[in-house]
Amino acid sequence: FLYSSEGKQIRQIGNKGKARYEYNHPSAVRIYKDTIYVWSSFTLRFISYTIDGEPIEEYPYLSAIGDFIPTDKCIYIFTTKVNRLIM
């Protein structure tokens, strides 16, 4: 959900499910510049949204992750085994 600076709920981002731009068990959310990144641990993909909540892109990743950091050119992924990089 998106909230105002006063704590009022503005809108929901995306929907629960398995279709494009839908997620199940969102376990990590990060904001980088004006983009919101959601990790969907059940469907094993990142979904990016505009700051207003409109979907931009999906990025599949075929393994569980511990955390991630988005940057200008890639998403740094931290796993329990090996750190990886999506470009």
Short mmCIF file of N, CA, C and O in Angstrom, two decimals:
data_model
loop_
_atom_site.label_atom_id
_atom_site.label_comp_id
_atom_site.label_asym_id
_atom_site.label_seq_id
_atom_site.Cartn_x
_atom_site.Cartn_y
_atom_site.Cartn_z
N PHE A 1 0.83 -1.18 0.00
CA PHE A 1 0.00 0.00 0.00
C PHE A 1 0.87 1.24 0.00
O PHE A 1 1.94 1.25 0.59
N LEU A 2 0.41 2.28 -0.66
CA LEU A 2 1.06 3.58 -0.61
C LEU A 2 0.36 4.43 0.44
O LEU A 2 -0.87 4.44 0.51
N TYR A 3 1.15 5.12 1.26
CA TYR A 3 0.61 5.98 2.30
C TYR A 3 1.11 7.40 2.12
O TYR A 3 2.22 7.62 1.65
N SER A 4 0.31 8.36 2.54
CA SER A 4 0.73 9.75 2.52
C SER A 4 1.67 10.00 3.69
O SER A 4 1.80 9.16 4.58
N SER A 5 2.30 11.16 3.71
CA SER A 5 3.20 11.49 4.82
C SER A 5 2.42 11.65 6.13
O SER A 5 3.01 11.59 7.21
N GLU A 6 1.10 11.79 6.06
CA GLU A 6 0.26 11.87 7.26
C GLU A 6 -0.20 10.49 7.72
O GLU A 6 -0.91 10.36 8.71
N GLY A 7 0.17 9.44 6.97
CA GLY A 7 -0.21 8.07 7.34
C GLY A 7 -1.52 7.59 6.75
O GLY A 7 -1.99 6.52 7.08
N LYS A 8 -2.11 8.36 5.85
CA LYS A 8 -3.36 7.97 5.21
C LYS A 8 -3.07 7.05 4.03
O LYS A 8 -2.20 7.34 3.20
N GLN A 9 -3.80 5.93 3.95
CA GLN A 9 -3.61 5.00 2.83
C GLN A 9 -4.11 5.65 1.55
O GLN A 9 -5.24 6.12 1.47
N ILE A 10 -3.24 5.68 0.53
CA ILE A 10 -3.58 6.30 -0.75
C ILE A 10 -4.11 5.26 -1.73
O ILE A 10 -5.15 5.43 -2.34
N ARG A 11 -3.37 4.17 -1.90
CA ARG A 11 -3.80 3.11 -2.82
C ARG A 11 -2.95 1.87 -2.61
O ARG A 11 -1.91 1.91 -1.98
N GLN A 12 -3.41 0.77 -3.20
CA GLN A 12 -2.67 -0.49 -3.18
C GLN A 12 -1.84 -0.56 -4.44
O GLN A 12 -2.26 -0.12 -5.51
N ILE A 13 -0.64 -1.13 -4.31
CA ILE A 13 0.23 -1.34 -5.47
C ILE A 13 0.07 -2.79 -5.91
O ILE A 13 0.31 -3.71 -5.13
N GLY A 14 -0.31 -3.01 -7.14
CA GLY A 14 -0.44 -4.36 -7.68
C GLY A 14 -1.54 -5.15 -6.99
O GLY A 14 -2.31 -4.63 -6.19
N ASN A 15 -1.59 -6.43 -7.32
CA ASN A 15 -2.61 -7.33 -6.77
C ASN A 15 -1.97 -8.66 -6.42
O ASN A 15 -0.96 -9.05 -7.01
N LYS A 16 -2.59 -9.38 -5.50
CA LYS A 16 -2.13 -10.72 -5.17
C LYS A 16 -2.51 -11.67 -6.29
O LYS A 16 -3.62 -11.61 -6.81
N GLY A 17 -1.56 -12.52 -6.69
CA GLY A 17 -1.83 -13.50 -7.74
C GLY A 17 -0.56 -13.94 -8.43
O GLY A 17 0.54 -13.66 -7.96
N LYS A 18 -0.71 -14.64 -9.54
CA LYS A 18 0.43 -15.17 -10.29
C LYS A 18 0.58 -14.54 -11.67
O LYS A 18 1.54 -14.82 -12.38
N ALA A 19 -0.36 -13.71 -12.08
CA ALA A 19 -0.32 -13.09 -13.41
C ALA A 19 0.75 -12.00 -13.45
O ALA A 19 1.35 -11.65 -12.44
N ARG A 20 0.97 -11.44 -14.63
CA ARG A 20 1.95 -10.37 -14.82
C ARG A 20 1.66 -9.22 -13.86
O ARG A 20 0.51 -8.80 -13.72
N TYR A 21 2.68 -8.73 -13.21
CA TYR A 21 2.62 -7.63 -12.24
C TYR A 21 1.82 -7.96 -10.98
O TYR A 21 1.45 -7.08 -10.23
N GLU A 22 1.54 -9.22 -10.75
CA GLU A 22 0.91 -9.65 -9.51
C GLU A 22 1.96 -10.37 -8.66
O GLU A 22 2.95 -10.87 -9.18
N TYR A 23 1.72 -10.43 -7.38
CA TYR A 23 2.71 -11.02 -6.46
C TYR A 23 2.03 -11.89 -5.42
O TYR A 23 0.84 -11.75 -5.14
N ASN A 24 2.81 -12.78 -4.85
CA ASN A 24 2.41 -13.61 -3.72
C ASN A 24 3.53 -13.56 -2.70
O ASN A 24 4.69 -13.73 -3.06
N HIS A 25 3.20 -13.32 -1.47
CA HIS A 25 4.17 -13.23 -0.38
C HIS A 25 5.27 -12.20 -0.68
O HIS A 25 6.44 -12.55 -0.77
N PRO A 26 4.89 -10.94 -0.85
CA PRO A 26 5.93 -9.91 -1.05
C PRO A 26 6.77 -9.80 0.23
O PRO A 26 6.26 -9.40 1.27
N SER A 27 8.02 -10.20 0.16
CA SER A 27 8.83 -10.27 1.38
C SER A 27 9.84 -9.14 1.50
O SER A 27 10.44 -8.99 2.57
N ALA A 28 10.04 -8.35 0.44
CA ALA A 28 10.95 -7.22 0.52
C ALA A 28 10.50 -6.14 -0.46
O ALA A 28 10.13 -6.45 -1.59
N VAL A 29 10.54 -4.91 0.00
CA VAL A 29 10.19 -3.76 -0.84
C VAL A 29 11.29 -2.72 -0.67
O VAL A 29 11.70 -2.42 0.45
N ARG A 30 11.79 -2.21 -1.78
CA ARG A 30 12.82 -1.17 -1.76
C ARG A 30 12.41 -0.06 -2.72
O ARG A 30 11.76 -0.32 -3.74
N ILE A 31 12.80 1.15 -2.40
CA ILE A 31 12.57 2.29 -3.29
C ILE A 31 13.92 2.83 -3.70
O ILE A 31 14.79 3.05 -2.85
N TYR A 32 14.10 3.01 -4.99
CA TYR A 32 15.32 3.61 -5.53
C TYR A 32 14.90 4.71 -6.50
O TYR A 32 14.19 4.44 -7.47
N LYS A 33 15.30 5.92 -6.16
CA LYS A 33 14.88 7.11 -6.93
C LYS A 33 13.36 7.13 -6.97
O LYS A 33 12.73 7.14 -5.93
N ASP A 34 12.74 7.11 -8.13
CA ASP A 34 11.28 7.15 -8.23
C ASP A 34 10.68 5.80 -8.60
O ASP A 34 9.59 5.74 -9.17
N THR A 35 11.37 4.70 -8.26
CA THR A 35 10.89 3.37 -8.61
C THR A 35 10.76 2.52 -7.34
O THR A 35 11.65 2.52 -6.50
N ILE A 36 9.65 1.80 -7.24
CA ILE A 36 9.40 0.87 -6.14
C ILE A 36 9.66 -0.54 -6.66
O ILE A 36 9.15 -0.93 -7.70
N TYR A 37 10.46 -1.30 -5.93
CA TYR A 37 10.77 -2.69 -6.28
C TYR A 37 10.18 -3.62 -5.23
O TYR A 37 10.39 -3.41 -4.03
N VAL A 38 9.45 -4.64 -5.68
CA VAL A 38 8.84 -5.62 -4.79
C VAL A 38 9.40 -6.99 -5.14
O VAL A 38 9.41 -7.39 -6.31
N TRP A 39 9.86 -7.73 -4.12
CA TRP A 39 10.29 -9.11 -4.31
C TRP A 39 9.12 -10.01 -3.95
O TRP A 39 8.63 -9.99 -2.81
N SER A 40 8.65 -10.80 -4.91
CA SER A 40 7.57 -11.75 -4.69
C SER A 40 8.20 -13.12 -4.45
O SER A 40 8.63 -13.79 -5.38
N SER A 41 8.26 -13.52 -3.19
CA SER A 41 8.99 -14.75 -2.85
C SER A 41 8.30 -16.02 -3.35
O SER A 41 8.94 -17.02 -3.59
N PHE A 42 6.99 -15.99 -3.53
CA PHE A 42 6.28 -17.17 -4.01
C PHE A 42 6.45 -17.35 -5.52
O PHE A 42 6.62 -18.46 -6.00
N THR A 43 6.42 -16.26 -6.27
CA THR A 43 6.55 -16.36 -7.73
C THR A 43 7.98 -16.12 -8.21
O THR A 43 8.24 -16.18 -9.41
N LEU A 44 8.91 -15.86 -7.27
CA LEU A 44 10.34 -15.68 -7.57
C LEU A 44 10.59 -14.64 -8.66
O LEU A 44 11.19 -14.91 -9.69
N ARG A 45 10.11 -13.43 -8.40
CA ARG A 45 10.37 -12.35 -9.34
C ARG A 45 10.32 -10.99 -8.63
O ARG A 45 9.67 -10.82 -7.61
N PHE A 46 11.06 -10.07 -9.23
CA PHE A 46 11.00 -8.67 -8.82
C PHE A 46 9.98 -7.98 -9.70
O PHE A 46 9.92 -8.26 -10.90
N ILE A 47 9.22 -7.08 -9.14
CA ILE A 47 8.28 -6.28 -9.92
C ILE A 47 8.59 -4.83 -9.60
O ILE A 47 8.70 -4.45 -8.44
N SER A 48 8.76 -4.02 -10.64
CA SER A 48 9.02 -2.59 -10.42
C SER A 48 7.78 -1.78 -10.76
O SER A 48 7.02 -2.13 -11.66
N TYR A 49 7.59 -0.71 -9.98
CA TYR A 49 6.44 0.18 -10.13
C TYR A 49 6.92 1.62 -10.10
O TYR A 49 7.94 1.93 -9.48
N THR A 50 6.15 2.51 -10.73
CA THR A 50 6.42 3.93 -10.58
C THR A 50 6.11 4.33 -9.15
O THR A 50 5.45 3.58 -8.41
N ILE A 51 6.52 5.51 -8.76
CA ILE A 51 6.25 5.98 -7.41
C ILE A 51 4.74 6.15 -7.17
O ILE A 51 4.27 6.16 -6.04
N ASP A 52 3.95 6.22 -8.27
CA ASP A 52 2.49 6.30 -8.17
C ASP A 52 1.83 4.93 -8.16
O ASP A 52 0.60 4.84 -8.07
N GLY A 53 2.63 3.86 -8.29
CA GLY A 53 2.09 2.51 -8.21
C GLY A 53 1.76 1.86 -9.53
O GLY A 53 1.19 0.77 -9.57
N GLU A 54 2.13 2.47 -10.65
CA GLU A 54 1.89 1.86 -11.97
C GLU A 54 3.01 0.86 -12.28
O GLU A 54 4.18 1.16 -12.08
N PRO A 55 2.68 -0.34 -12.77
CA PRO A 55 3.72 -1.33 -13.06
C PRO A 55 4.65 -0.89 -14.19
O PRO A 55 4.21 -0.25 -15.14
N ILE A 56 5.93 -1.26 -14.06
CA ILE A 56 6.93 -0.93 -15.08
C ILE A 56 7.45 -2.20 -15.73
O ILE A 56 7.36 -2.37 -16.94
N GLU A 57 8.01 -3.12 -14.92
CA GLU A 57 8.68 -4.30 -15.47
C GLU A 57 8.73 -5.40 -14.42
O GLU A 57 8.59 -5.16 -13.24
N GLU A 58 8.96 -6.62 -14.91
CA GLU A 58 9.19 -7.78 -14.04
C GLU A 58 10.57 -8.35 -14.35
O GLU A 58 11.03 -8.31 -15.49
N TYR A 59 11.19 -8.89 -13.31
CA TYR A 59 12.52 -9.49 -13.44
C TYR A 59 12.50 -10.84 -12.73
O TYR A 59 12.50 -10.88 -11.50
N PRO A 60 12.46 -11.96 -13.47
CA PRO A 60 12.45 -13.27 -12.81
C PRO A 60 13.81 -13.59 -12.21
O PRO A 60 14.86 -13.16 -12.70
N TYR A 61 13.78 -14.32 -11.11
CA TYR A 61 15.01 -14.81 -10.47
C TYR A 61 14.65 -16.16 -9.88
O TYR A 61 13.73 -16.26 -9.06
N LEU A 62 15.31 -17.21 -10.29
CA LEU A 62 14.87 -18.57 -10.00
C LEU A 62 15.40 -19.16 -8.71
O LEU A 62 15.60 -20.37 -8.60
N SER A 63 15.60 -18.33 -7.70
CA SER A 63 16.06 -18.81 -6.42
C SER A 63 15.60 -17.85 -5.33
O SER A 63 15.36 -16.67 -5.60
N ALA A 64 15.49 -18.35 -4.13
CA ALA A 64 15.13 -17.49 -3.00
C ALA A 64 16.25 -16.48 -2.74
O ALA A 64 17.40 -16.74 -3.05
N ILE A 65 15.88 -15.33 -2.18
CA ILE A 65 16.88 -14.32 -1.86
C ILE A 65 16.76 -13.93 -0.39
O ILE A 65 15.74 -14.18 0.25
N GLY A 66 17.82 -13.32 0.13
CA GLY A 66 17.78 -12.81 1.48
C GLY A 66 17.44 -11.33 1.49
O GLY A 66 16.68 -10.85 2.33
N ASP A 67 17.97 -10.59 0.53
CA ASP A 67 17.74 -9.15 0.43
C ASP A 67 18.21 -8.69 -0.95
O ASP A 67 18.82 -9.45 -1.70
N PHE A 68 17.93 -7.43 -1.28
CA PHE A 68 18.38 -6.88 -2.56
C PHE A 68 18.52 -5.38 -2.45
O PHE A 68 17.92 -4.74 -1.59
N ILE A 69 19.34 -4.83 -3.35
CA ILE A 69 19.54 -3.39 -3.44
C ILE A 69 19.47 -2.99 -4.91
O ILE A 69 20.30 -3.40 -5.71
N PRO A 70 18.47 -2.19 -5.29
CA PRO A 70 18.41 -1.70 -6.68
C PRO A 70 19.37 -0.51 -6.86
O PRO A 70 19.60 0.26 -5.94
N THR A 71 19.93 -0.40 -8.07
CA THR A 71 20.80 0.73 -8.43
C THR A 71 20.38 1.21 -9.81
O THR A 71 19.42 0.71 -10.39
N ASP A 72 21.14 2.15 -10.38
CA ASP A 72 20.81 2.67 -11.71
C ASP A 72 20.81 1.59 -12.79
O ASP A 72 19.99 1.62 -13.69
N LYS A 73 21.76 0.65 -12.73
CA LYS A 73 21.94 -0.30 -13.82
C LYS A 73 21.61 -1.74 -13.47
O LYS A 73 21.56 -2.59 -14.35
N CYS A 74 21.42 -2.06 -12.19
CA CYS A 74 21.21 -3.46 -11.83
C CYS A 74 20.55 -3.58 -10.47
O CYS A 74 20.33 -2.59 -9.78
N ILE A 75 20.23 -4.81 -10.11
CA ILE A 75 19.73 -5.13 -8.78
C ILE A 75 20.75 -6.07 -8.15
O ILE A 75 21.02 -7.15 -8.69
N TYR A 76 21.33 -5.67 -7.03
CA TYR A 76 22.24 -6.54 -6.30
C TYR A 76 21.40 -7.46 -5.42
O TYR A 76 20.54 -7.01 -4.67
N ILE A 77 21.65 -8.76 -5.55
CA ILE A 77 20.88 -9.77 -4.83
C ILE A 77 21.78 -10.44 -3.81
O ILE A 77 22.88 -10.88 -4.14
N PHE A 78 21.29 -10.53 -2.59
CA PHE A 78 22.03 -11.20 -1.51
C PHE A 78 21.30 -12.48 -1.15
O PHE A 78 20.14 -12.46 -0.77
N THR A 79 22.00 -13.59 -1.32
CA THR A 79 21.44 -14.89 -0.98
C THR A 79 22.24 -15.46 0.19
O THR A 79 23.25 -14.90 0.59
N THR A 80 21.82 -16.60 0.68
CA THR A 80 22.58 -17.24 1.75
C THR A 80 23.79 -17.98 1.21
O THR A 80 24.70 -18.27 1.95
N LYS A 81 23.81 -18.24 -0.10
CA LYS A 81 24.92 -18.97 -0.70
C LYS A 81 25.92 -18.03 -1.36
O LYS A 81 27.08 -17.99 -1.03
N VAL A 82 25.46 -17.27 -2.37
CA VAL A 82 26.35 -16.44 -3.18
C VAL A 82 25.63 -15.13 -3.50
O VAL A 82 24.43 -15.12 -3.78
N ASN A 83 26.34 -14.03 -3.49
CA ASN A 83 25.78 -12.76 -3.94
C ASN A 83 25.76 -12.74 -5.46
O ASN A 83 26.72 -13.14 -6.10
N ARG A 84 24.66 -12.28 -6.05
CA ARG A 84 24.53 -12.26 -7.50
C ARG A 84 24.11 -10.90 -7.98
O ARG A 84 23.71 -10.06 -7.21
N LEU A 85 24.14 -10.71 -9.28
CA LEU A 85 23.87 -9.42 -9.88
C LEU A 85 22.98 -9.61 -11.10
O LEU A 85 23.26 -10.45 -11.94
N ILE A 86 21.88 -8.86 -11.20
CA ILE A 86 21.03 -8.85 -12.39
C ILE A 86 21.32 -7.57 -13.15
O ILE A 86 21.29 -6.50 -12.59
N MET A 87 21.61 -7.70 -14.45
CA MET A 87 21.87 -6.51 -15.26
C MET A 87 20.86 -6.43 -16.38
O MET A 87 20.33 -7.33 -16.82
#
